[in-house]
Amino acid sequence: MGQTKKQHYITKKLLELFVSGNQIYEYRISAKKFYRTNVNNAMCERNIYEHIDLNPNTVENILANTADSRLPHVVKHVLYNLKNNNVIDVKETIYKNLPDFVICYFRSGAVL
């Protein structure tokens, strides 16, 4: 069995929309602690999607080629339109991409 890579609850490309340099603040609820980390180490664990009958990283790779690749572009579009008070386009964009937002929501365990 191969090495399991870090599997992100929130895709790295989405996290990069909220960083300064490569640094982001993370809050660990169990430790009740804020700390600064980089995008590669934020919102991730090892073996969170692993299953004995699948090759290592199978689910992570599927997610990386679907919702993970689409959602950062969608969020950029939404943020741009929010800045320009184009609420109608924001609403349409979110509805059109709702499955990806739902995947991200359930995968993260966090409210975005």
XYZ file of N, CA and C in Angstrom:
336
model
N 0.849 -1.175 0.000
C 0.000 0.000 0.000
C 0.898 1.242 0.000
N 0.577 2.234 -0.834
C 1.385 3.439 -0.970
C 1.183 4.424 0.169
N 1.963 5.480 0.122
C 1.887 6.542 1.131
C 0.644 7.395 0.910
N -0.104 7.624 1.961
C -1.277 8.483 1.878
C -0.831 9.935 1.987
N -1.255 10.741 1.028
C -0.909 12.163 1.089
C -1.858 12.886 2.033
N -1.521 14.129 2.334
C -2.415 14.938 3.157
C -3.708 15.157 2.389
N -4.798 14.890 3.051
C -6.107 15.032 2.431
C -6.799 16.237 3.063
N -7.115 17.210 2.250
C -7.637 18.473 2.746
C -9.161 18.460 2.874
N -9.638 18.951 4.021
C -11.077 19.130 4.200
C -11.572 20.213 3.251
N -10.758 21.241 3.091
C -11.035 22.341 2.163
C -9.907 22.321 1.145
N -10.233 22.340 -0.118
C -9.207 22.280 -1.147
C -8.190 23.407 -1.003
N -6.936 23.112 -1.296
C -5.874 24.115 -1.173
C -6.147 25.331 -2.049
N -6.667 25.139 -3.230
C -6.950 26.258 -4.128
C -8.000 27.195 -3.530
N -8.940 26.655 -2.798
C -9.939 27.485 -2.129
C -9.318 28.212 -0.937
N -8.473 27.529 -0.178
C -7.786 28.167 0.940
C -6.920 29.333 0.467
N -6.313 29.189 -0.700
C -5.423 30.230 -1.227
C -6.147 31.550 -1.481
N -7.467 31.521 -1.603
C -8.225 32.756 -1.776
C -8.253 33.595 -0.495
N -7.889 32.985 0.634
C -8.000 33.646 1.927
C -6.666 33.756 2.662
N -5.559 33.747 1.923
C -4.246 33.810 2.556
C -3.530 35.111 2.231
N -2.546 35.388 3.046
C -1.616 36.479 2.793
C -0.251 35.827 2.649
N 0.330 35.910 1.457
C 1.532 35.110 1.187
C 1.085 33.672 1.101
N 1.678 32.814 1.860
C 1.250 31.416 1.927
C 0.753 31.090 3.337
N 0.486 32.112 4.138
C 0.108 31.919 5.536
C -1.393 32.092 5.731
N -1.943 31.254 6.593
C -3.360 31.308 6.926
C -3.504 30.979 8.408
N -4.498 31.568 9.045
C -4.780 31.253 10.440
C -5.797 30.125 10.504
N -5.543 29.233 11.422
C -6.418 28.080 11.621
C -6.786 28.044 13.105
N -7.979 27.574 13.390
C -8.419 27.439 14.778
C -8.724 25.978 15.037
N -8.055 25.403 16.005
C -8.271 24.008 16.385
C -9.237 23.994 17.552
N -10.474 23.534 17.310
C -11.520 23.559 18.331
C -11.133 22.722 19.540
N -10.581 21.540 19.316
C -10.249 20.657 20.438
C -9.205 21.272 21.369
N -8.304 22.080 20.811
C -7.268 22.725 21.622
C -7.644 24.155 22.014
N -8.752 24.668 21.435
C -9.187 26.047 21.665
C -8.030 27.008 21.411
N -7.438 26.871 20.220
C -6.220 27.600 19.933
C -6.175 28.071 18.481
N -5.796 29.351 18.274
C -5.502 29.887 16.949
C -4.017 29.719 16.689
N -3.657 29.456 15.475
C -2.252 29.422 15.096
C -2.123 29.696 13.605
N -0.961 30.137 13.216
C -0.690 30.424 11.816
C 0.006 29.222 11.195
N -0.403 28.897 9.983
C 0.188 27.771 9.278
C 0.225 28.110 7.793
N 0.711 27.188 6.982
C 0.696 27.430 5.541
C -0.406 26.595 4.899
N -0.681 26.884 3.644
C -1.792 26.241 2.945
C -1.619 24.726 2.879
N -0.398 24.257 2.709
C -0.178 22.806 2.614
C -0.540 22.076 3.891
N -0.444 22.763 5.033
C -0.724 22.113 6.314
C -2.069 22.482 6.912
N -2.806 23.362 6.267
C -4.093 23.807 6.807
C -5.216 22.856 6.406
N -6.157 22.671 7.318
C -7.376 21.903 7.031
C -7.089 20.544 6.392
N -6.166 19.785 6.969
C -5.859 18.484 6.377
C -5.516 17.448 7.442
N -5.630 16.221 7.058
C -5.259 15.057 7.874
C -4.780 13.968 6.919
N -4.299 12.905 7.473
C -3.953 11.740 6.657
C -4.999 10.652 6.912
N -5.282 9.865 5.895
C -6.178 8.701 5.997
C -7.631 9.028 6.268
N -8.076 10.248 6.041
C -9.466 10.548 6.353
C -10.438 9.955 5.348
N -9.970 9.683 4.129
C -10.852 9.111 3.117
C -10.474 7.683 2.757
N -9.524 7.091 3.451
C -9.011 5.790 3.048
C -9.989 4.655 3.377
N -9.951 3.649 2.548
C -10.738 2.438 2.749
C -9.878 1.273 2.291
N -9.965 0.188 2.994
C -9.099 -0.957 2.734
C -9.229 -1.506 1.304
N -10.402 -1.366 0.690
C -10.614 -1.907 -0.649
C -10.232 -0.935 -1.767
N -9.777 0.266 -1.417
C -9.395 1.260 -2.424
C -7.896 1.513 -2.378
N -7.339 1.899 -3.498
C -5.942 2.311 -3.520
C -5.790 3.599 -2.710
N -4.606 3.846 -2.142
C -4.403 5.074 -1.376
C -4.756 6.315 -2.205
N -5.393 7.271 -1.551
C -5.735 8.567 -2.145
C -6.799 8.517 -3.231
N -7.517 7.429 -3.388
C -8.529 7.308 -4.444
C -9.582 8.405 -4.334
N -10.171 8.557 -3.163
C -11.233 9.545 -2.996
C -10.666 10.960 -3.135
N -9.506 11.216 -2.541
C -8.871 12.535 -2.642
C -8.610 12.903 -4.104
N -8.132 11.953 -4.885
C -7.855 12.224 -6.302
C -9.140 12.483 -7.093
N -10.200 11.767 -6.783
C -11.483 12.004 -7.455
C -11.980 13.407 -7.128
N -11.921 13.783 -5.845
C -12.358 15.116 -5.446
C -11.502 16.200 -6.097
N -10.204 15.967 -6.194
C -9.302 16.949 -6.798
C -9.622 17.175 -8.271
N -10.178 16.181 -8.932
C -10.496 16.308 -10.349
C -11.933 16.732 -10.615
N -12.701 16.965 -9.562
C -14.097 17.370 -9.761
C -14.358 18.680 -9.029
N -15.015 18.615 -7.893
C -15.412 19.819 -7.157
C -14.214 20.698 -6.804
N -13.106 20.102 -6.410
C -11.935 20.878 -6.021
C -11.397 21.742 -7.145
N -11.485 21.251 -8.356
C -10.941 22.017 -9.477
C -11.904 23.114 -9.931
N -13.191 22.943 -9.693
C -14.185 23.924 -10.142
C -14.469 25.012 -9.112
N -14.564 24.633 -7.861
C -15.064 25.541 -6.832
C -14.226 26.812 -6.632
N -12.899 26.763 -6.630
C -12.151 28.019 -6.451
C -12.482 29.078 -7.499
N -12.673 28.681 -8.749
C -13.040 29.633 -9.804
C -14.433 30.212 -9.542
N -15.320 29.372 -9.075
C -16.687 29.810 -8.778
C -16.672 30.813 -7.622
N -15.910 30.530 -6.579
C -15.845 31.424 -5.426
C -15.241 32.772 -5.826
N -14.209 32.754 -6.656
C -13.639 34.019 -7.160
C -14.708 34.829 -7.891
N -15.492 34.157 -8.713
C -16.566 34.811 -9.463
C -17.609 35.395 -8.505
N -17.971 34.647 -7.486
C -18.946 35.113 -6.498
C -18.400 36.325 -5.743
N -17.146 36.260 -5.298
C -16.556 37.380 -4.564
C -16.505 38.639 -5.433
N -16.130 38.481 -6.684
C -16.090 39.614 -7.610
C -17.467 40.259 -7.737
N -18.473 39.438 -7.927
C -19.832 39.963 -8.097
C -20.403 40.547 -6.812
N -20.019 40.020 -5.668
C -20.444 40.620 -4.408
C -19.851 42.018 -4.250
N -18.578 42.168 -4.614
C -17.934 43.487 -4.540
C -18.623 44.495 -5.454
N -19.185 44.013 -6.553
C -19.855 44.878 -7.515
C -21.375 44.911 -7.334
N -21.838 44.406 -6.189
C -23.272 44.413 -5.850
C -24.143 43.733 -6.905
N -23.619 42.736 -7.543
C -24.367 41.985 -8.548
C -24.944 40.728 -7.891
N -25.932 40.944 -7.045
C -26.499 39.868 -6.239
C -27.217 38.822 -7.093
N -27.849 39.248 -8.141
C -28.570 38.300 -9.010
C -27.605 37.288 -9.606
N -26.448 37.759 -10.102
C -25.466 36.832 -10.671
C -24.887 35.914 -9.598
N -24.688 36.440 -8.387
C -24.196 35.617 -7.280
C -25.175 34.482 -7.004
N -26.441 34.819 -6.915
C -27.477 33.817 -6.645
C -27.504 32.750 -7.739
N -27.466 33.164 -8.982
C -27.477 32.213 -10.100
C -26.234 31.325 -10.081
N -25.082 31.909 -9.799
C -23.832 31.146 -9.766
C -23.853 30.103 -8.657
N -24.333 30.499 -7.489
C -24.390 29.558 -6.364
C -25.360 28.419 -6.667
N -26.541 28.731 -7.184
C -27.508 27.673 -7.521
C -26.952 26.736 -8.582
N -26.287 27.286 -9.578
C -25.724 26.478 -10.660
C -24.642 25.525 -10.135
N -23.917 25.950 -9.109
C -22.800 25.157 -8.581
C -23.082 24.575 -7.204
N -24.341 24.507 -6.842
C -24.723 24.041 -5.516
C -24.159 22.661 -5.155
N -24.139 21.685 -6.054
C -23.560 20.387 -5.670
C -22.110 20.491 -5.187
N -21.303 21.342 -5.840
C -19.915 21.503 -5.405
C -19.826 22.176 -4.035
N -20.695 23.162 -3.789
C -20.713 23.808 -2.476
C -21.135 22.809 -1.393
N -22.091 21.957 -1.689
C -22.547 20.959 -0.717
C -21.434 19.951 -0.425
N -20.728 19.503 -1.453
C -19.597 18.587 -1.251
C -18.564 19.231 -0.342
N -18.231 20.477 -0.624
C -17.239 21.191 0.180
C -17.721 21.356 1.622
N -18.982 21.673 1.797
C -19.543 21.861 3.130
C -19.464 20.570 3.951
N -19.950 19.475 3.404
C -19.948 18.219 4.152
C -18.530 17.697 4.379
N -17.674 17.922 3.413
C -16.303 17.476 3.540
C -15.557 18.253 4.612
N -15.867 19.518 4.774
C -15.121 20.353 5.704
C -15.551 20.174 7.152
N -16.837 19.926 7.363
C -17.325 19.917 8.731
C -17.367 21.330 9.309
N -17.198 22.319 8.462
C -17.169 23.718 8.898
C -18.184 24.517 8.091
N -18.627 25.590 8.657
C -19.498 26.497 7.939
C -18.595 27.507 7.233
N -18.715 27.588 5.933
C -17.852 28.492 5.171
C -18.439 29.875 5.112
